[in-house]
C-alpha atoms as an extended CHARMM CRD file, in Angstrom:
* protein
*
       147  EXT
         1         1  UNK       CA              0.0060000000       -0.0740000000       -0.0620000000  PROA      1               0.0000000000
         2         2  UNK       CA              1.2180000000        3.3490000000       -0.8300000000  PROA      2               0.0000000000
         3         3  UNK       CA              0.0830000000        6.0920000000        1.6030000000  PROA      3               0.0000000000
         4         4  UNK       CA              1.3950000000        9.2170000000        3.3240000000  PROA      4               0.0000000000
         5         5  UNK       CA              4.2560000000        7.2960000000        4.9510000000  PROA      5               0.0000000000
         6         6  UNK       CA              5.1300000000        5.1840000000        1.9190000000  PROA      6               0.0000000000
         7         7  UNK       CA              4.5300000000        1.3880000000        1.6950000000  PROA      7               0.0000000000
         8         8  UNK       CA              2.7320000000       -0.1490000000        4.6540000000  PROA      8               0.0000000000
         9         9  UNK       CA              2.2850000000       -3.8270000000        5.5030000000  PROA      9               0.0000000000
        10        10  UNK       CA              1.0600000000       -5.6240000000        8.7570000000  PROA      10              0.0000000000
        11        11  UNK       CA              2.2480000000       -8.8940000000       10.2390000000  PROA      11              0.0000000000
        12        12  UNK       CA              0.9670000000      -10.8590000000       13.2910000000  PROA      12              0.0000000000
        13        13  UNK       CA              3.2170000000      -13.2890000000       15.2090000000  PROA      13              0.0000000000
        14        14  UNK       CA              0.8500000000      -14.4210000000       17.9670000000  PROA      14              0.0000000000
        15        15  UNK       CA              1.8570000000      -11.7410000000       20.4700000000  PROA      15              0.0000000000
        16        16  UNK       CA              1.8650000000       -8.5180000000       18.5400000000  PROA      16              0.0000000000
        17        17  UNK       CA              0.4350000000       -6.7770000000       15.3460000000  PROA      17              0.0000000000
        18        18  UNK       CA              3.4060000000       -5.2320000000       13.6470000000  PROA      18              0.0000000000
        19        19  UNK       CA              3.0610000000       -2.3160000000       11.2320000000  PROA      19              0.0000000000
        20        20  UNK       CA              5.8330000000       -2.1580000000        8.7300000000  PROA      20              0.0000000000
        21        21  UNK       CA              6.2150000000        1.3100000000        7.3550000000  PROA      21              0.0000000000
        22        22  UNK       CA              8.5580000000        4.2970000000        7.4790000000  PROA      22              0.0000000000
        23        23  UNK       CA              7.6590000000        4.5830000000       11.0430000000  PROA      23              0.0000000000
        24        24  UNK       CA              7.0230000000        1.0080000000       12.3200000000  PROA      24              0.0000000000
        25        25  UNK       CA              4.7110000000        0.3790000000       15.1840000000  PROA      25              0.0000000000
        26        26  UNK       CA              3.9040000000       -2.5930000000       17.4470000000  PROA      26              0.0000000000
        27        27  UNK       CA              0.6810000000       -3.3210000000       19.2120000000  PROA      27              0.0000000000
        28        28  UNK       CA              0.2830000000       -6.1430000000       21.7520000000  PROA      28              0.0000000000
        29        29  UNK       CA             -2.3140000000       -8.5580000000       20.4130000000  PROA      29              0.0000000000
        30        30  UNK       CA             -3.9070000000      -11.9260000000       20.8030000000  PROA      30              0.0000000000
        31        31  UNK       CA             -5.8510000000      -14.4100000000       18.6040000000  PROA      31              0.0000000000
        32        32  UNK       CA             -8.0670000000      -17.3150000000       19.7710000000  PROA      32              0.0000000000
        33        33  UNK       CA             -8.9940000000      -18.4120000000       23.2320000000  PROA      33              0.0000000000
        34        34  UNK       CA             -6.2610000000      -19.2690000000       25.7390000000  PROA      34              0.0000000000
        35        35  UNK       CA             -5.9550000000      -22.8540000000       27.0980000000  PROA      35              0.0000000000
        36        36  UNK       CA             -6.6330000000      -23.5370000000       30.7540000000  PROA      36              0.0000000000
        37        37  UNK       CA             -3.7790000000      -21.5960000000       32.5600000000  PROA      37              0.0000000000
        38        38  UNK       CA             -3.8370000000      -18.6890000000       30.1100000000  PROA      38              0.0000000000
        39        39  UNK       CA             -1.4400000000      -19.9140000000       27.5260000000  PROA      39              0.0000000000
        40        40  UNK       CA             -2.2550000000      -19.4750000000       23.8610000000  PROA      40              0.0000000000
        41        41  UNK       CA             -1.6270000000      -22.4180000000       21.4850000000  PROA      41              0.0000000000
        42        42  UNK       CA             -0.6050000000      -21.7210000000       17.9850000000  PROA      42              0.0000000000
        43        43  UNK       CA             -0.3250000000      -25.4290000000       16.7260000000  PROA      43              0.0000000000
        44        44  UNK       CA             -1.8520000000      -26.6710000000       13.5700000000  PROA      44              0.0000000000
        45        45  UNK       CA             -4.4740000000      -28.4980000000       15.5560000000  PROA      45              0.0000000000
        46        46  UNK       CA             -5.5690000000      -25.3780000000       17.3610000000  PROA      46              0.0000000000
        47        47  UNK       CA             -5.7320000000      -22.9790000000       14.4520000000  PROA      47              0.0000000000
        48        48  UNK       CA             -8.0440000000      -25.4250000000       12.7370000000  PROA      48              0.0000000000
        49        49  UNK       CA            -10.4450000000      -25.2270000000       15.5650000000  PROA      49              0.0000000000
        50        50  UNK       CA            -13.4060000000      -22.8490000000       14.7590000000  PROA      50              0.0000000000
        51        51  UNK       CA            -14.2430000000      -20.2630000000       17.4130000000  PROA      51              0.0000000000
        52        52  UNK       CA            -11.3760000000      -21.3770000000       19.6840000000  PROA      52              0.0000000000
        53        53  UNK       CA             -8.0670000000      -21.2120000000       17.6590000000  PROA      53              0.0000000000
        54        54  UNK       CA             -6.1430000000      -18.3620000000       16.3570000000  PROA      54              0.0000000000
        55        55  UNK       CA             -6.3000000000      -17.0480000000       12.8880000000  PROA      55              0.0000000000
        56        56  UNK       CA             -4.5840000000      -19.4590000000       10.7150000000  PROA      56              0.0000000000
        57        57  UNK       CA             -1.1810000000      -18.6560000000        9.2590000000  PROA      57              0.0000000000
        58        58  UNK       CA             -1.0720000000      -17.1460000000        5.8540000000  PROA      58              0.0000000000
        59        59  UNK       CA             -1.6520000000      -14.0950000000        3.6960000000  PROA      59              0.0000000000
        60        60  UNK       CA             -4.4930000000      -11.6520000000        4.2880000000  PROA      60              0.0000000000
        61        61  UNK       CA             -5.3030000000       -7.9390000000        3.6060000000  PROA      61              0.0000000000
        62        62  UNK       CA             -7.3390000000       -5.1450000000        5.0700000000  PROA      62              0.0000000000
        63        63  UNK       CA             -8.7360000000       -1.8760000000        3.6170000000  PROA      63              0.0000000000
        64        64  UNK       CA             -8.6810000000        1.0350000000        5.8980000000  PROA      64              0.0000000000
        65        65  UNK       CA            -11.9590000000        2.4510000000        4.4880000000  PROA      65              0.0000000000
        66        66  UNK       CA            -13.8070000000       -0.6090000000        5.8480000000  PROA      66              0.0000000000
        67        67  UNK       CA            -13.1670000000        0.3930000000        9.5050000000  PROA      67              0.0000000000
        68        68  UNK       CA            -16.4740000000        0.0410000000       11.3800000000  PROA      68              0.0000000000
        69        69  UNK       CA            -17.1370000000        2.3530000000       14.3500000000  PROA      69              0.0000000000
        70        70  UNK       CA            -19.3760000000        0.7310000000       16.8610000000  PROA      70              0.0000000000
        71        71  UNK       CA            -21.3090000000        3.7030000000       18.1620000000  PROA      71              0.0000000000
        72        72  UNK       CA            -24.4990000000        1.9240000000       17.4700000000  PROA      72              0.0000000000
        73        73  UNK       CA            -23.5610000000       -1.2450000000       19.2660000000  PROA      73              0.0000000000
        74        74  UNK       CA            -25.1310000000       -2.1770000000       22.6080000000  PROA      74              0.0000000000
        75        75  UNK       CA            -22.6860000000       -1.7460000000       25.4530000000  PROA      75              0.0000000000
        76        76  UNK       CA            -22.5270000000       -5.6280000000       25.9720000000  PROA      76              0.0000000000
        77        77  UNK       CA            -21.0630000000       -6.0160000000       22.6280000000  PROA      77              0.0000000000
        78        78  UNK       CA            -18.7360000000       -3.1800000000       23.0550000000  PROA      78              0.0000000000
        79        79  UNK       CA            -16.7940000000       -5.1920000000       25.7340000000  PROA      79              0.0000000000
        80        80  UNK       CA            -16.3100000000       -7.8800000000       23.0920000000  PROA      80              0.0000000000
        81        81  UNK       CA            -15.6050000000       -5.7840000000       19.9770000000  PROA      81              0.0000000000
        82        82  UNK       CA            -14.3430000000       -2.5150000000       21.3580000000  PROA      82              0.0000000000
        83        83  UNK       CA            -15.2980000000        0.7190000000       19.5310000000  PROA      83              0.0000000000
        84        84  UNK       CA            -13.7660000000       -0.2230000000       16.1670000000  PROA      84              0.0000000000
        85        85  UNK       CA            -13.1950000000       -3.2690000000       13.9590000000  PROA      85              0.0000000000
        86        86  UNK       CA            -11.8270000000       -3.7410000000       10.5300000000  PROA      86              0.0000000000
        87        87  UNK       CA            -12.4130000000       -6.8240000000        8.2820000000  PROA      87              0.0000000000
        88        88  UNK       CA             -9.5420000000       -9.1410000000        7.5100000000  PROA      88              0.0000000000
        89        89  UNK       CA             -9.9270000000      -10.4470000000        4.0080000000  PROA      89              0.0000000000
        90        90  UNK       CA             -8.2080000000      -13.8070000000        2.9530000000  PROA      90              0.0000000000
        91        91  UNK       CA             -5.8730000000      -13.8250000000       -0.0450000000  PROA      91              0.0000000000
        92        92  UNK       CA             -6.3990000000      -16.8000000000       -2.3970000000  PROA      92              0.0000000000
        93        93  UNK       CA             -4.1270000000      -19.6810000000       -1.5630000000  PROA      93              0.0000000000
        94        94  UNK       CA             -4.3150000000      -19.1090000000        2.1870000000  PROA      94              0.0000000000
        95        95  UNK       CA             -5.7950000000      -22.2650000000        3.9120000000  PROA      95              0.0000000000
        96        96  UNK       CA             -8.3210000000      -21.3280000000        6.7270000000  PROA      96              0.0000000000
        97        97  UNK       CA             -9.7580000000      -24.7330000000        7.3010000000  PROA      97              0.0000000000
        98        98  UNK       CA            -13.2810000000      -23.5360000000        6.7030000000  PROA      98              0.0000000000
        99        99  UNK       CA            -12.9800000000      -20.6260000000        9.0370000000  PROA      99              0.0000000000
       100       100  UNK       CA            -13.5810000000      -17.0390000000        8.1660000000  PROA      100             0.0000000000
       101       101  UNK       CA            -15.2060000000      -13.7970000000        9.6110000000  PROA      101             0.0000000000
       102       102  UNK       CA            -11.9260000000      -12.5510000000       10.9700000000  PROA      102             0.0000000000
       103       103  UNK       CA            -11.3470000000       -8.9460000000       12.1500000000  PROA      103             0.0000000000
       104       104  UNK       CA             -8.9450000000       -6.8130000000       13.8630000000  PROA      104             0.0000000000
       105       105  UNK       CA            -10.8100000000       -5.3650000000       16.9580000000  PROA      105             0.0000000000
       106       106  UNK       CA            -10.6720000000       -4.0160000000       20.4590000000  PROA      106             0.0000000000
       107       107  UNK       CA            -12.5160000000       -5.1830000000       23.4050000000  PROA      107             0.0000000000
       108       108  UNK       CA            -11.7030000000       -5.9840000000       27.0960000000  PROA      108             0.0000000000
       109       109  UNK       CA            -11.3970000000       -9.7610000000       26.9660000000  PROA      109             0.0000000000
       110       110  UNK       CA             -8.0650000000      -11.5770000000       26.3420000000  PROA      110             0.0000000000
       111       111  UNK       CA             -9.7640000000      -13.9270000000       23.9890000000  PROA      111             0.0000000000
       112       112  UNK       CA            -11.1880000000      -13.9670000000       20.4900000000  PROA      112             0.0000000000
       113       113  UNK       CA            -12.9300000000      -16.5940000000       18.1090000000  PROA      113             0.0000000000
       114       114  UNK       CA             -9.8050000000      -16.2780000000       15.7830000000  PROA      114             0.0000000000
       115       115  UNK       CA             -9.8370000000      -12.5370000000       15.1880000000  PROA      115             0.0000000000
       116       116  UNK       CA             -6.6620000000      -10.4240000000       15.9730000000  PROA      116             0.0000000000
       117       117  UNK       CA             -7.5620000000       -8.6730000000       19.2920000000  PROA      117             0.0000000000
       118       118  UNK       CA             -5.7750000000       -5.4840000000       20.1260000000  PROA      118             0.0000000000
       119       119  UNK       CA             -7.8820000000       -4.8190000000       23.2920000000  PROA      119             0.0000000000
       120       120  UNK       CA             -7.0140000000       -1.2890000000       24.7820000000  PROA      120             0.0000000000
       121       121  UNK       CA             -4.5450000000       -0.6620000000       21.9250000000  PROA      121             0.0000000000
       122       122  UNK       CA             -7.1910000000       -0.5730000000       19.1880000000  PROA      122             0.0000000000
       123       123  UNK       CA             -7.7370000000        3.1620000000       19.5820000000  PROA      123             0.0000000000
       124       124  UNK       CA             -4.0690000000        3.7570000000       18.9480000000  PROA      124             0.0000000000
       125       125  UNK       CA             -4.1600000000        1.4040000000       15.8780000000  PROA      125             0.0000000000
       126       126  UNK       CA             -7.2090000000        3.2270000000       14.4330000000  PROA      126             0.0000000000
       127       127  UNK       CA             -5.4950000000        6.6370000000       15.0360000000  PROA      127             0.0000000000
       128       128  UNK       CA             -2.2670000000        5.5920000000       13.4610000000  PROA      128             0.0000000000
       129       129  UNK       CA             -3.9210000000        3.7940000000       10.4290000000  PROA      129             0.0000000000
       130       130  UNK       CA             -6.1030000000        6.8060000000        9.7400000000  PROA      130             0.0000000000
       131       131  UNK       CA             -3.0780000000        9.1470000000        9.7770000000  PROA      131             0.0000000000
       132       132  UNK       CA             -0.9740000000        6.8390000000        7.5160000000  PROA      132             0.0000000000
       133       133  UNK       CA             -3.7070000000        6.3190000000        5.0850000000  PROA      133             0.0000000000
       134       134  UNK       CA             -5.4910000000        9.6850000000        5.0160000000  PROA      134             0.0000000000
       135       135  UNK       CA             -4.5190000000       10.3860000000        1.3860000000  PROA      135             0.0000000000
       136       136  UNK       CA             -5.5620000000        6.8160000000        0.2860000000  PROA      136             0.0000000000
       137       137  UNK       CA             -8.1610000000        5.2140000000        2.5870000000  PROA      137             0.0000000000
       138       138  UNK       CA             -9.2220000000        2.7630000000       -0.3030000000  PROA      138             0.0000000000
       139       139  UNK       CA             -5.8300000000        1.1380000000       -0.4890000000  PROA      139             0.0000000000
       140       140  UNK       CA             -5.1620000000       -2.4290000000        0.3940000000  PROA      140             0.0000000000
       141       141  UNK       CA             -2.8070000000       -3.3730000000        3.1970000000  PROA      141             0.0000000000
       142       142  UNK       CA             -1.2520000000       -6.8770000000        3.2380000000  PROA      142             0.0000000000
       143       143  UNK       CA             -1.2740000000       -8.8140000000        6.4320000000  PROA      143             0.0000000000
       144       144  UNK       CA              0.9220000000      -11.7750000000        7.0160000000  PROA      144             0.0000000000
       145       145  UNK       CA              0.2390000000      -14.2390000000        9.8150000000  PROA      145             0.0000000000
       146       146  UNK       CA              3.2690000000      -16.3400000000       10.8210000000  PROA      146             0.0000000000
       147       147  UNK       CA              3.7150000000      -18.1850000000       14.2560000000  PROA      147             0.0000000000
């Protein structure tokens, strides 16, 4: 993606969402539901598990103009989603094992159904993404997931 700060890409490694750009950023992040004891499992068996496992490794993309602001959500859903979410699209060739409906979102819980959860850092991510893409909100930003 070409934006105000040049080429931007994202990567997720199981513990952080990294922004690769002229001014790189890192946001602590989670994906999936933790096992008993609080540890996250990024094994192939786990990322194949619908509604429990993390987003499967592979290539994805986001489009900043698809940011949803949840002003109309009920307060109960706000604790799960936070105030913003953005759709994660799957690149052809990425094996998701029948899973989909992935988002980058906020919320208060340290668990997701396979989305990338930024929790309290979602507001920072939204602000930084809007600033970096202000001149090209229709752009596509690649996202690589690798554990």
